[in-house]
Each structure stands twice: as structure tokens, then as C-alpha cells.
Amino acid sequence: MGWIDSLYRSEIGWTTLESLADLTHRMPGSEGEQRGANLVEDKFSKLGLRNVRQEPFPITRWERIGSSLRANGTEFNCIGLPRSPSRSATGELVDLGYGLPGDFESANIDDSIALVEAGVPDYYGRYVHRREKYYRAVEHDAAGFIYYQHSPGQLAPTGSVGRSEQAIGPIPALGVSQEIGKRLSRKSTGDSVEISVNAEISQTESQNIHAAIGPRTDRRLLVTAHVDGHDIGQGAADNAAGVATVLEIAHALTHREDELDIGVECIVFGAEEVGLVGSSYEAETRDTTPYAVVNCDSVVASQELEINTNQYDCLQDPIRDTEADLGQPITVNPRIIPHSDHWPFVAQGTPGLMASAKTDKARGWGHTAADTFDKLSQRNLRDQSILLSELTVRLATSSYPLARKDPDSIAEALEEQGIATGLRATGDWPF
């Protein structure tokens, strides 16, 4: 177990996490994202990985200039949601509660400003993504969209509202804190409100960073994370921590190459936060089909590791054997999660998992200005990296044969879980 000792003494992940968090921001297509990509490329090279490179891809860049919200003569703090159009709107405020599909069907929001909460009630059977709520507002002819935080004291939430085929959304969209959202609901429902988003929109490039280790097999296991982050905070947990974890896994694999039967390719994607652009580009353009995907997203925010297997039962045994051998509990959730960089590959039939930190809140501090380096622990990074390094080695051996799925069966599972309706509403249905 010398590799564990080496990993526990390693500083490459933690120092990289701090350096990424200290960049001004890593918004997709920005100078900060490029600097983050250069840093990751350098770290892969220093680890001795082969074929280290960046691969650019086109992207619509959204750069925040400012935003405003005025109701009943009062100005409220707010932030524009990325990929909102640079536009103003005025209309009657309509409170749609959680913004569930039925909430839109029972309300008249023509030319109104739709107010929705970020969360979903405990009784509801599935998660309703921000973009689903936004596009339901668009479908019902709202003039604007206000999205408020579902947890108290967690500031205004951010998050993209664009589509893959339409990068910039049709109506202006703002994020506000729970406290402001509830005040608007209480004091301004039915009154005229004014919202405005000012953003600079241009065409540019983002980039994916690649590196390889292990045998030169045609099909490779992908270990992934995304380097970009939102511009309102440091993006420490989401997802500088995921990048740090990939680096520590790569470091561990340099001590265990002779155990690998399948080559491993580390890919750190760009532009995840605006619609999985980097990973979608990779899935659509790569020459070889991946053997499996280990995706690290927001993986260091707590001591307990949670793994979503996306209903690939073949992933259960290697996870449980890793848990038993290392004596560290892992929460396994079989549900399909179509909102991180494993998804473009999973939708094609590749066994893929998403590793994240188990937290009491749906997103914790993520997507707010409070996602900062000081909230993370180097011990958690080390512990999670040890678990995921061991799991990666198990997946890259012939001891655990992994079975691909027919995309039709994935589509059927999405229908059964009620997720299909949301993906269709956002224009993300891939089947």
C-alpha cells in the first residue's frame, strides 16, 4: 500500500485547488478558465503522464456586466443568470412557488415576470432543474424569470439558462437570495417589477485538457472533472476540488500502472457550467468509445463520498469491494444524473459514475459566492482520492467486466424516473 502513503503525502491536488480558487474567476471562455487549463496541463506533465495536450472547441462566451431588480420603488440585490440575454423586462410578478410543471399549467404568466424557488418539495418524485423551470416560463410566454435560493443565508444562486442549440436564452433571468425571493412573493406579487441583465456576448474558445497513463489500449477508462467555475465566487468545491481529485488519482496511478489492464485517460473539461459543452464536444468527436467514466464533481465538500451509478449495475461490485477493502463507507445511489460531465457518455451507453461529496443540502455552497477554498479540507481530498484511486484501478482491470447499455434502455429508464419530461423541456433529450 505504498501508493496510499505517497498519495497521503502528496500536495499536488491541494496546491492546485488553492491556485484555481485564487484565480479571479474561471467562467467558460474567459482568461481565467484558460489560465486554469494551463495550470492543469502543467501538473499532468509534471506527473509524467503522456500525450498531455489541450484541445480547443468553440463556445459562446457570456461575460457579466451588471443586473438590476426594482419592485415597489425598491432596488434589490441580484445577479444575472449566465446565458441570459442582455435585455430588460417589465411585467406583473407571478409567484409560481417551486416552479413544478403543474404550477405553470395552473397560472397565467403571459408577459409577466415568473418568480420560482430553486428547490423542490420533499413529496415530489424528482429534481426539477433550474433550466427546466426557465424554459417552462419561456413556453408560457413569460417576459422574465427570477430564481431564488431554496436555503436561507446562502446568497443568490447562479447557473446557466442556455440550450445546446441556442446558447443564449430568450428572456432575461436573475438569481436572488431566499430572503429577497420571499419578500418579493409577500410584498410584490401582482405588482409591476422591472428586471435587467447587462452582459457581453461573443464567440470564442474553451478547451479540454487530456493526459494518458497505463497500457495503450484502444478503449480507455476516462477519469474526468471540469475546470471552469462561475464568476461570482471561487468555484472551490465546484469544481476546483474535482480537478484536484483527478490529479491525485493520476498521481496514484503512476505507482500502479502495472495493475492496469485498460488504459486510463484523464480529461479535465472546459465549459461544464454552461451546458456540458466540453464533455459533449468530446463525446461527439472522439475516435474511440470509452470503456467507462469516473467523473469527479464537487467531491471534497464533506467526509462522505457519494457515487451515482446511473443505473449501471455492473459498477456496484467494484464500489462495494473498494468500500470493504479500505474500510471507508461509500453511499451508492443508482439514480441517473444527467447534469454533469459523465452524462454525454452515459447517454451513448458507456458505464459512467459521478462521484461527489454527500451533503445535507442539494448543492451546499455551490453556485453561490460562498463556494470558497476556506470551506474545504485537505484531509477530505486525500481520503476521497484514495477511495477513487482504488476504484479506478479496479475498474481498469479485467476482474470487473463492465457492460454497455443500449441507448433505448437508458431512454426508457429516464421515462420511468420522470426525468425525460425535464430533459425535453430544456432541449437536452439526446435520444
Short mmCIF file of C-alpha atoms in Angstrom, two decimals:
data_model
loop_
_atom_site.label_atom_id
_atom_site.label_comp_id
_atom_site.label_asym_id
_atom_site.label_seq_id
_atom_site.Cartn_x
_atom_site.Cartn_y
_atom_site.Cartn_z
CA MET A 1 0.00 0.00 0.00
CA GLY A 2 2.92 2.33 -0.68
CA TRP A 3 0.72 4.24 -3.10
CA ILE A 4 -1.53 5.30 -0.22
CA ASP A 5 1.43 6.66 1.71
CA SER A 6 2.58 8.53 -1.39
CA LEU A 7 -0.88 9.96 -2.01
CA TYR A 8 -1.30 10.98 1.61
CA ARG A 9 1.96 12.92 1.43
CA SER A 10 1.08 14.47 -1.93
CA GLU A 11 0.49 18.20 -2.24
CA ILE A 12 -0.26 18.39 -5.97
CA GLY A 13 -4.03 18.30 -5.61
CA TRP A 14 -4.36 20.66 -2.68
CA THR A 15 -1.99 23.29 -4.05
CA THR A 16 -3.71 23.15 -7.44
CA LEU A 17 -7.12 23.51 -5.77
CA GLU A 18 -5.90 26.62 -3.98
CA SER A 19 -4.35 28.07 -7.14
CA LEU A 20 -7.55 27.54 -9.11
CA ALA A 21 -9.63 29.13 -6.34
CA ASP A 22 -7.30 32.13 -6.29
CA LEU A 23 -7.85 32.97 -9.96
CA THR A 24 -10.17 35.94 -10.47
CA HIS A 25 -12.73 33.53 -11.91
CA ARG A 26 -12.90 30.61 -14.36
CA MET A 27 -16.04 31.45 -16.33
CA PRO A 28 -16.20 29.43 -19.58
CA GLY A 29 -14.28 31.12 -22.36
CA SER A 30 -12.55 33.55 -20.00
CA GLU A 31 -8.88 34.27 -19.45
CA GLY A 32 -9.21 32.71 -16.00
CA GLU A 33 -10.51 29.43 -17.42
CA GLN A 34 -7.59 29.36 -19.86
CA ARG A 35 -5.12 30.00 -17.04
CA GLY A 36 -6.72 27.18 -15.09
CA ALA A 37 -6.38 24.88 -18.11
CA ASN A 38 -2.71 25.82 -18.48
CA LEU A 39 -2.14 25.02 -14.80
CA VAL A 40 -3.75 21.59 -15.14
CA GLU A 41 -1.75 20.83 -18.29
CA ASP A 42 1.45 21.70 -16.42
CA LYS A 43 0.52 19.46 -13.48
CA PHE A 44 -0.23 16.50 -15.77
CA SER A 45 3.18 16.97 -17.39
CA LYS A 46 4.94 17.13 -14.03
CA LEU A 47 3.30 13.83 -13.05
CA GLY A 48 4.92 12.24 -16.11
CA LEU A 49 1.69 11.42 -17.92
CA ARG A 50 1.93 11.01 -21.68
CA ASN A 51 0.24 12.78 -24.60
CA VAL A 52 -0.58 15.79 -22.44
CA ARG A 53 -2.41 18.38 -24.50
CA GLN A 54 -5.21 20.90 -24.74
CA GLU A 55 -7.94 20.53 -27.35
CA PRO A 56 -9.93 23.71 -28.08
CA PHE A 57 -13.58 23.86 -29.07
CA PRO A 58 -15.89 26.77 -29.96
CA ILE A 59 -18.11 28.38 -27.35
CA THR A 60 -20.43 31.33 -26.91
CA ARG A 61 -18.90 33.42 -24.13
CA TRP A 62 -21.20 35.21 -21.69
CA GLU A 63 -19.50 37.97 -19.68
CA ARG A 64 -21.34 39.59 -16.79
CA ILE A 65 -21.60 43.38 -16.83
CA GLY A 66 -24.42 44.05 -14.35
CA SER A 67 -28.06 43.47 -13.44
CA SER A 68 -30.92 45.17 -11.62
CA LEU A 69 -34.25 44.38 -9.98
CA ARG A 70 -36.78 47.01 -8.91
CA ALA A 71 -40.12 46.39 -7.21
CA ASN A 72 -42.42 48.83 -5.40
CA GLY A 73 -39.82 51.57 -5.65
CA THR A 74 -37.07 49.45 -4.05
CA GLU A 75 -33.85 48.18 -5.65
CA PHE A 76 -32.87 44.63 -4.69
CA ASN A 77 -29.54 42.83 -4.89
CA CYS A 78 -29.50 40.32 -7.73
CA ILE A 79 -27.25 38.60 -10.25
CA GLY A 80 -27.86 37.82 -13.90
CA LEU A 81 -28.01 34.12 -14.72
CA PRO A 82 -25.34 33.11 -17.26
CA ARG A 83 -26.57 32.93 -20.85
CA SER A 84 -29.48 35.22 -20.07
CA PRO A 85 -29.92 37.68 -22.93
CA SER A 86 -28.66 41.20 -22.35
CA ARG A 87 -32.11 42.69 -22.01
CA SER A 88 -34.65 44.36 -19.73
CA ALA A 89 -38.24 43.37 -19.00
CA THR A 90 -41.16 44.81 -17.05
CA GLY A 91 -44.26 42.89 -16.02
CA GLU A 92 -46.55 41.72 -13.27
CA LEU A 93 -44.81 39.48 -10.75
CA VAL A 94 -46.34 35.99 -10.63
CA ASP A 95 -45.22 33.69 -7.80
CA LEU A 96 -45.03 30.11 -9.11
CA GLY A 97 -43.75 28.55 -5.90
CA TYR A 98 -41.37 25.69 -6.66
CA GLY A 99 -41.94 26.06 -10.39
CA LEU A 100 -43.14 22.48 -10.86
CA PRO A 101 -44.71 21.65 -14.24
CA GLY A 102 -48.23 21.83 -12.78
CA ASP A 103 -47.54 25.27 -11.31
CA PHE A 104 -47.08 26.66 -14.81
CA GLU A 105 -50.15 24.90 -16.16
CA SER A 106 -52.40 26.43 -13.50
CA ALA A 107 -51.17 30.03 -13.84
CA ASN A 108 -51.41 32.75 -16.46
CA ILE A 109 -47.97 34.27 -16.85
CA ASP A 110 -48.25 35.93 -20.27
CA ASP A 111 -45.92 38.96 -20.34
CA SER A 112 -45.27 38.51 -16.60
CA ILE A 113 -42.13 38.08 -14.51
CA ALA A 114 -42.07 34.50 -13.21
CA LEU A 115 -40.76 34.03 -9.66
CA VAL A 116 -39.69 30.47 -8.74
CA GLU A 117 -37.86 28.82 -5.85
CA ALA A 118 -34.75 26.77 -6.57
CA GLY A 119 -35.69 23.64 -4.65
CA VAL A 120 -38.41 21.02 -4.92
CA PRO A 121 -40.76 19.82 -2.15
CA ASP A 122 -39.98 16.55 -0.35
CA TYR A 123 -43.08 14.89 -1.75
CA TYR A 124 -42.11 15.48 -5.38
CA GLY A 125 -40.64 12.45 -7.07
CA ARG A 126 -37.75 14.06 -8.95
CA TYR A 127 -35.41 17.03 -9.08
CA VAL A 128 -36.58 19.89 -11.30
CA HIS A 129 -33.57 21.63 -12.76
CA ARG A 130 -33.25 25.41 -12.99
CA ARG A 131 -33.27 25.33 -16.79
CA GLU A 132 -36.46 23.27 -16.86
CA LYS A 133 -38.18 25.94 -14.78
CA TYR A 134 -36.78 28.66 -17.02
CA TYR A 135 -37.93 27.04 -20.26
CA ARG A 136 -41.37 26.34 -18.86
CA ALA A 137 -41.57 30.08 -18.17
CA VAL A 138 -40.48 30.73 -21.76
CA GLU A 139 -43.03 28.23 -23.09
CA HIS A 140 -45.81 30.02 -21.18
CA ASP A 141 -44.78 33.42 -22.61
CA ALA A 142 -43.25 34.99 -19.50
CA ALA A 143 -41.35 38.23 -20.07
CA GLY A 144 -38.69 37.49 -17.44
CA PHE A 145 -37.54 34.99 -14.83
CA ILE A 146 -36.44 35.36 -11.20
CA TYR A 147 -34.88 32.32 -9.49
CA TYR A 148 -34.45 32.43 -5.72
CA GLN A 149 -32.33 30.36 -3.37
CA HIS A 150 -34.07 27.46 -1.61
CA SER A 151 -31.89 27.65 1.53
CA PRO A 152 -31.69 30.64 3.91
CA GLY A 153 -28.47 32.60 4.15
CA GLN A 154 -26.93 31.06 1.05
CA LEU A 155 -26.93 34.18 -1.09
CA ALA A 156 -28.08 34.49 -4.67
CA PRO A 157 -27.73 31.36 -6.85
CA THR A 158 -26.22 31.40 -10.30
CA GLY A 159 -26.45 28.89 -13.15
CA SER A 160 -26.83 28.82 -16.91
CA VAL A 161 -30.17 29.13 -18.74
CA GLY A 162 -28.99 28.42 -22.29
CA ARG A 163 -29.60 25.43 -24.55
CA SER A 164 -27.13 23.47 -26.62
CA GLU A 165 -28.72 24.61 -29.90
CA GLN A 166 -29.48 28.12 -28.57
CA ALA A 167 -26.67 29.31 -26.36
CA ILE A 168 -28.44 32.46 -25.17
CA GLY A 169 -31.89 32.13 -23.61
CA PRO A 170 -34.92 34.09 -24.88
CA ILE A 171 -35.88 36.08 -21.73
CA PRO A 172 -33.81 37.87 -19.07
CA ALA A 173 -33.15 35.84 -15.91
CA LEU A 174 -31.98 36.82 -12.44
CA GLY A 175 -30.90 35.00 -9.28
CA VAL A 176 -31.75 36.34 -5.80
CA SER A 177 -31.40 35.11 -2.23
CA GLN A 178 -34.19 33.23 -0.48
CA GLU A 179 -34.81 36.25 1.72
CA ILE A 180 -35.33 38.57 -1.26
CA GLY A 181 -37.38 35.95 -3.09
CA LYS A 182 -39.75 35.51 -0.17
CA ARG A 183 -40.07 39.27 0.30
CA LEU A 184 -40.94 39.68 -3.37
CA SER A 185 -43.52 36.92 -3.03
CA ARG A 186 -45.04 38.52 0.06
CA LYS A 187 -44.96 42.19 -0.92
CA SER A 188 -44.85 42.39 -4.72
CA THR A 189 -46.95 39.55 -6.17
CA GLY A 190 -49.35 41.10 -8.67
CA ASP A 191 -47.36 44.33 -8.88
CA SER A 192 -45.20 45.54 -11.76
CA VAL A 193 -41.49 44.76 -11.40
CA GLU A 194 -38.55 45.72 -13.58
CA ILE A 195 -35.58 43.46 -14.25
CA SER A 196 -32.50 43.96 -16.37
CA VAL A 197 -29.44 41.92 -17.34
CA ASN A 198 -26.41 43.53 -18.95
CA ALA A 199 -23.92 41.09 -20.46
CA GLU A 200 -21.35 40.99 -23.25
CA ILE A 201 -21.81 38.02 -25.58
CA SER A 202 -19.15 36.87 -28.05
CA GLN A 203 -17.79 33.82 -29.85
CA THR A 204 -14.54 32.37 -28.54
CA GLU A 205 -12.97 29.06 -27.45
CA SER A 206 -12.75 26.88 -24.38
CA GLN A 207 -10.58 23.79 -24.05
CA ASN A 208 -10.35 20.24 -22.72
CA ILE A 209 -7.09 19.02 -21.17
CA HIS A 210 -6.05 15.42 -21.86
CA ALA A 211 -3.41 13.11 -20.42
CA ALA A 212 -2.90 9.32 -20.58
CA ILE A 213 -1.43 6.65 -18.31
CA GLY A 214 -1.28 2.86 -18.34
CA PRO A 215 -1.42 0.44 -21.28
CA ARG A 216 -2.09 1.77 -24.77
CA THR A 217 -5.43 0.04 -25.26
CA ASP A 218 -7.94 1.13 -27.89
CA ARG A 219 -10.71 1.65 -25.33
CA ARG A 220 -9.82 3.68 -22.28
CA LEU A 221 -11.34 4.42 -18.92
CA LEU A 222 -11.91 8.15 -18.54
CA VAL A 223 -11.25 9.96 -15.25
CA THR A 224 -12.83 13.39 -15.54
CA ALA A 225 -13.70 16.71 -13.91
CA HIS A 226 -14.34 20.27 -15.12
CA VAL A 227 -12.02 23.21 -14.59
CA ASP A 228 -14.46 26.05 -15.22
CA GLY A 229 -16.43 27.78 -12.48
CA HIS A 230 -18.89 30.60 -12.06
CA ASP A 231 -17.64 34.16 -11.86
CA ILE A 232 -19.42 35.16 -8.64
CA GLY A 233 -17.16 33.05 -6.39
CA GLN A 234 -14.04 30.92 -6.29
CA GLY A 235 -15.62 27.70 -7.56
CA ALA A 236 -13.60 25.80 -4.96
CA ALA A 237 -15.88 22.85 -4.27
CA ASP A 238 -17.49 23.11 -7.71
CA ASN A 239 -15.20 22.19 -9.22
CA ALA A 240 -11.58 23.01 -8.41
CA ALA A 241 -11.87 20.14 -5.92
CA GLY A 242 -12.84 17.75 -8.71
CA VAL A 243 -9.77 18.78 -10.70
CA ALA A 244 -7.60 18.27 -7.61
CA THR A 245 -9.07 14.79 -7.17
CA VAL A 246 -8.30 13.85 -10.79
CA LEU A 247 -4.70 14.97 -10.28
CA GLU A 248 -4.37 12.86 -7.13
CA ILE A 249 -5.88 9.84 -8.89
CA ALA A 250 -3.37 10.33 -11.71
CA HIS A 251 -0.59 10.59 -9.11
CA ALA A 252 -1.71 7.33 -7.51
CA LEU A 253 -1.86 5.58 -10.89
CA THR A 254 1.78 6.44 -11.59
CA HIS A 255 2.55 3.99 -8.74
CA ARG A 256 0.12 1.34 -10.02
CA GLU A 257 0.48 1.26 -13.80
CA ASP A 258 1.39 -2.43 -13.80
CA GLU A 259 -2.03 -3.25 -12.28
CA LEU A 260 -3.97 -1.70 -15.16
CA ASP A 261 -5.35 -3.86 -17.96
CA ILE A 262 -7.10 -0.91 -19.59
CA GLY A 263 -5.52 2.44 -20.36
CA VAL A 264 -6.69 5.45 -18.38
CA GLU A 265 -7.25 8.87 -19.92
CA CYS A 266 -7.62 11.85 -17.63
CA ILE A 267 -9.71 14.64 -19.15
CA VAL A 268 -10.42 17.96 -17.46
CA PHE A 269 -13.23 19.60 -19.37
CA GLY A 270 -14.00 23.23 -20.02
CA ALA A 271 -17.42 24.87 -20.12
CA GLU A 272 -19.36 22.40 -17.99
CA GLU A 273 -21.26 25.15 -16.21
CA VAL A 274 -22.97 26.39 -19.36
CA GLY A 275 -24.40 23.08 -20.55
CA LEU A 276 -21.71 20.35 -20.53
CA VAL A 277 -20.19 21.90 -23.65
CA GLY A 278 -16.69 20.45 -23.28
CA SER A 279 -17.74 16.91 -22.43
CA SER A 280 -20.42 16.92 -25.14
CA TYR A 281 -17.80 18.00 -27.67
CA GLU A 282 -15.53 15.19 -26.53
CA ALA A 283 -18.28 12.56 -26.66
CA GLU A 284 -19.28 13.64 -30.17
CA THR A 285 -15.80 13.89 -31.69
CA ARG A 286 -13.58 11.23 -30.05
CA ASP A 287 -12.45 8.35 -32.25
CA THR A 288 -12.82 5.58 -29.68
CA THR A 289 -15.68 4.59 -27.40
CA PRO A 290 -14.74 4.92 -23.70
CA TYR A 291 -14.69 1.77 -21.62
CA ALA A 292 -16.11 3.60 -18.59
CA VAL A 293 -16.19 7.05 -16.98
CA VAL A 294 -15.28 8.11 -13.43
CA ASN A 295 -16.46 11.70 -13.11
CA CYS A 296 -15.49 13.86 -10.12
CA ASP A 297 -17.79 16.81 -9.42
CA SER A 298 -17.95 18.67 -6.09
CA VAL A 299 -16.22 15.76 -4.40
CA VAL A 300 -14.44 17.28 -1.36
CA ALA A 301 -17.16 19.24 0.48
CA SER A 302 -17.67 16.55 3.14
CA GLN A 303 -16.03 13.42 4.57
CA GLU A 304 -18.55 11.03 3.00
CA LEU A 305 -18.31 10.02 -0.63
CA GLU A 306 -21.47 9.53 -2.67
CA ILE A 307 -21.42 7.75 -6.02
CA ASN A 308 -24.25 7.83 -8.52
CA THR A 309 -24.09 4.80 -10.81
CA ASN A 310 -26.66 5.98 -13.37
CA GLN A 311 -28.37 2.56 -13.17
CA TYR A 312 -25.26 0.69 -14.34
CA ASP A 313 -25.48 -2.30 -12.01
CA CYS A 314 -22.06 -3.53 -13.19
CA LEU A 315 -20.48 -0.68 -11.18
CA GLN A 316 -21.87 -1.92 -7.86
CA ASP A 317 -19.37 -4.74 -7.16
CA PRO A 318 -16.17 -2.70 -7.67
CA ILE A 319 -17.59 0.08 -5.50
CA ARG A 320 -18.60 -2.28 -2.69
CA ASP A 321 -15.27 -4.13 -2.85
CA THR A 322 -13.42 -0.81 -2.62
CA GLU A 323 -15.52 0.16 0.37
CA ALA A 324 -14.88 -3.16 2.13
CA ASP A 325 -11.14 -3.32 1.47
CA LEU A 326 -10.44 0.26 2.56
CA GLY A 327 -12.93 0.31 5.43
CA GLN A 328 -14.46 3.60 4.38
CA PRO A 329 -18.23 3.93 3.76
CA ILE A 330 -19.47 4.96 0.33
CA THR A 331 -23.08 5.96 -0.29
CA VAL A 332 -24.22 4.43 -3.58
CA ASN A 333 -27.18 5.94 -5.39
CA PRO A 334 -28.37 4.16 -8.55
CA ARG A 335 -30.30 7.10 -9.99
CA ILE A 336 -29.46 8.70 -13.30
CA ILE A 337 -27.94 12.19 -13.00
CA PRO A 338 -27.98 13.98 -16.38
CA HIS A 339 -26.31 17.17 -15.15
CA SER A 340 -22.54 16.61 -15.11
CA ASP A 341 -19.76 15.56 -17.47
CA HIS A 342 -20.37 11.80 -17.32
CA TRP A 343 -23.78 12.30 -18.93
CA PRO A 344 -22.84 12.70 -22.64
CA PHE A 345 -21.02 9.34 -22.41
CA VAL A 346 -23.66 7.60 -20.29
CA ALA A 347 -26.31 8.64 -22.83
CA GLN A 348 -24.28 6.82 -25.51
CA GLY A 349 -24.29 3.61 -23.44
CA THR A 350 -20.96 3.89 -21.59
CA PRO A 351 -20.94 2.80 -17.93
CA GLY A 352 -20.36 6.01 -16.02
CA LEU A 353 -20.44 7.17 -12.43
CA MET A 354 -20.45 10.55 -10.77
CA ALA A 355 -18.52 10.90 -7.52
CA SER A 356 -19.46 13.78 -5.23
CA ALA A 357 -19.45 14.72 -1.57
CA LYS A 358 -22.59 13.75 0.31
CA THR A 359 -24.08 16.87 1.91
CA ASP A 360 -27.32 17.72 3.71
CA LYS A 361 -28.20 20.34 1.12
CA ALA A 362 -28.82 19.71 -2.57
CA ARG A 363 -25.92 21.91 -3.68
CA GLY A 364 -24.35 23.17 -0.48
CA TRP A 365 -22.47 26.40 -1.13
CA GLY A 366 -22.12 25.61 -4.83
CA HIS A 367 -23.24 28.17 -7.39
CA THR A 368 -23.01 30.98 -4.83
CA ALA A 369 -20.34 33.48 -3.87
CA ALA A 370 -19.73 31.39 -0.73
CA ASP A 371 -18.13 28.47 -2.62
CA THR A 372 -14.65 29.28 -1.32
CA PHE A 373 -11.39 27.49 -0.57
CA ASP A 374 -11.62 28.01 3.21
CA LYS A 375 -14.59 25.62 3.44
CA LEU A 376 -12.64 22.62 2.16
CA SER A 377 -10.36 20.16 3.94
CA GLN A 378 -7.13 18.65 2.65
CA ARG A 379 -7.90 15.51 4.65
CA ASN A 380 -11.18 15.07 2.80
CA LEU A 381 -9.36 15.49 -0.51
CA ARG A 382 -6.86 12.82 0.45
CA ASP A 383 -9.47 10.38 1.74
CA GLN A 384 -11.72 10.74 -1.28
CA SER A 385 -8.76 10.50 -3.64
CA ILE A 386 -7.64 7.22 -2.02
CA LEU A 387 -11.10 5.71 -2.46
CA LEU A 388 -11.46 6.86 -6.04
CA SER A 389 -7.92 5.80 -6.96
CA GLU A 390 -8.62 2.28 -5.72
CA LEU A 391 -11.96 2.22 -7.51
CA THR A 392 -10.35 3.44 -10.74
CA VAL A 393 -7.76 0.66 -10.63
CA ARG A 394 -10.48 -1.96 -10.06
CA LEU A 395 -12.50 -0.63 -12.98
CA ALA A 396 -9.41 -0.68 -15.21
CA THR A 397 -8.75 -4.38 -14.65
CA SER A 398 -10.30 -7.46 -16.21
CA SER A 399 -11.63 -8.52 -12.79
CA TYR A 400 -14.79 -6.43 -13.20
CA PRO A 401 -16.18 -6.73 -16.73
CA LEU A 402 -18.40 -3.74 -17.49
CA ALA A 403 -21.41 -3.95 -19.77
CA ARG A 404 -22.54 -1.19 -22.09
CA LYS A 405 -26.22 -0.36 -22.48
CA ASP A 406 -28.39 0.21 -25.48
CA PRO A 407 -29.36 3.91 -25.50
CA ASP A 408 -33.00 2.84 -25.84
CA SER A 409 -32.84 1.25 -22.39
CA ILE A 410 -31.41 4.48 -20.96
CA ALA A 411 -34.24 6.44 -22.54
CA GLU A 412 -36.73 4.00 -21.02
CA ALA A 413 -35.16 4.41 -17.57
CA LEU A 414 -35.38 8.19 -17.88
CA GLU A 415 -39.06 7.87 -18.71
CA GLU A 416 -39.63 5.64 -15.67
CA GLN A 417 -37.85 8.07 -13.34
CA GLY A 418 -39.77 11.06 -14.67
CA ILE A 419 -36.54 12.70 -15.83
CA ALA A 420 -37.40 12.58 -19.53
CA THR A 421 -40.01 15.32 -19.28
CA GLY A 422 -37.45 17.72 -17.83
CA LEU A 423 -34.82 16.93 -20.47
CA ARG A 424 -37.35 17.52 -23.21
CA ALA A 425 -38.39 20.83 -21.67
CA THR A 426 -34.77 22.06 -21.67
CA GLY A 427 -33.99 20.77 -25.16
CA ASP A 428 -31.50 18.24 -23.79
CA TRP A 429 -33.26 15.00 -24.77
CA PRO A 430 -30.49 13.09 -26.63
CA PHE A 431 -32.47 10.15 -27.99
#
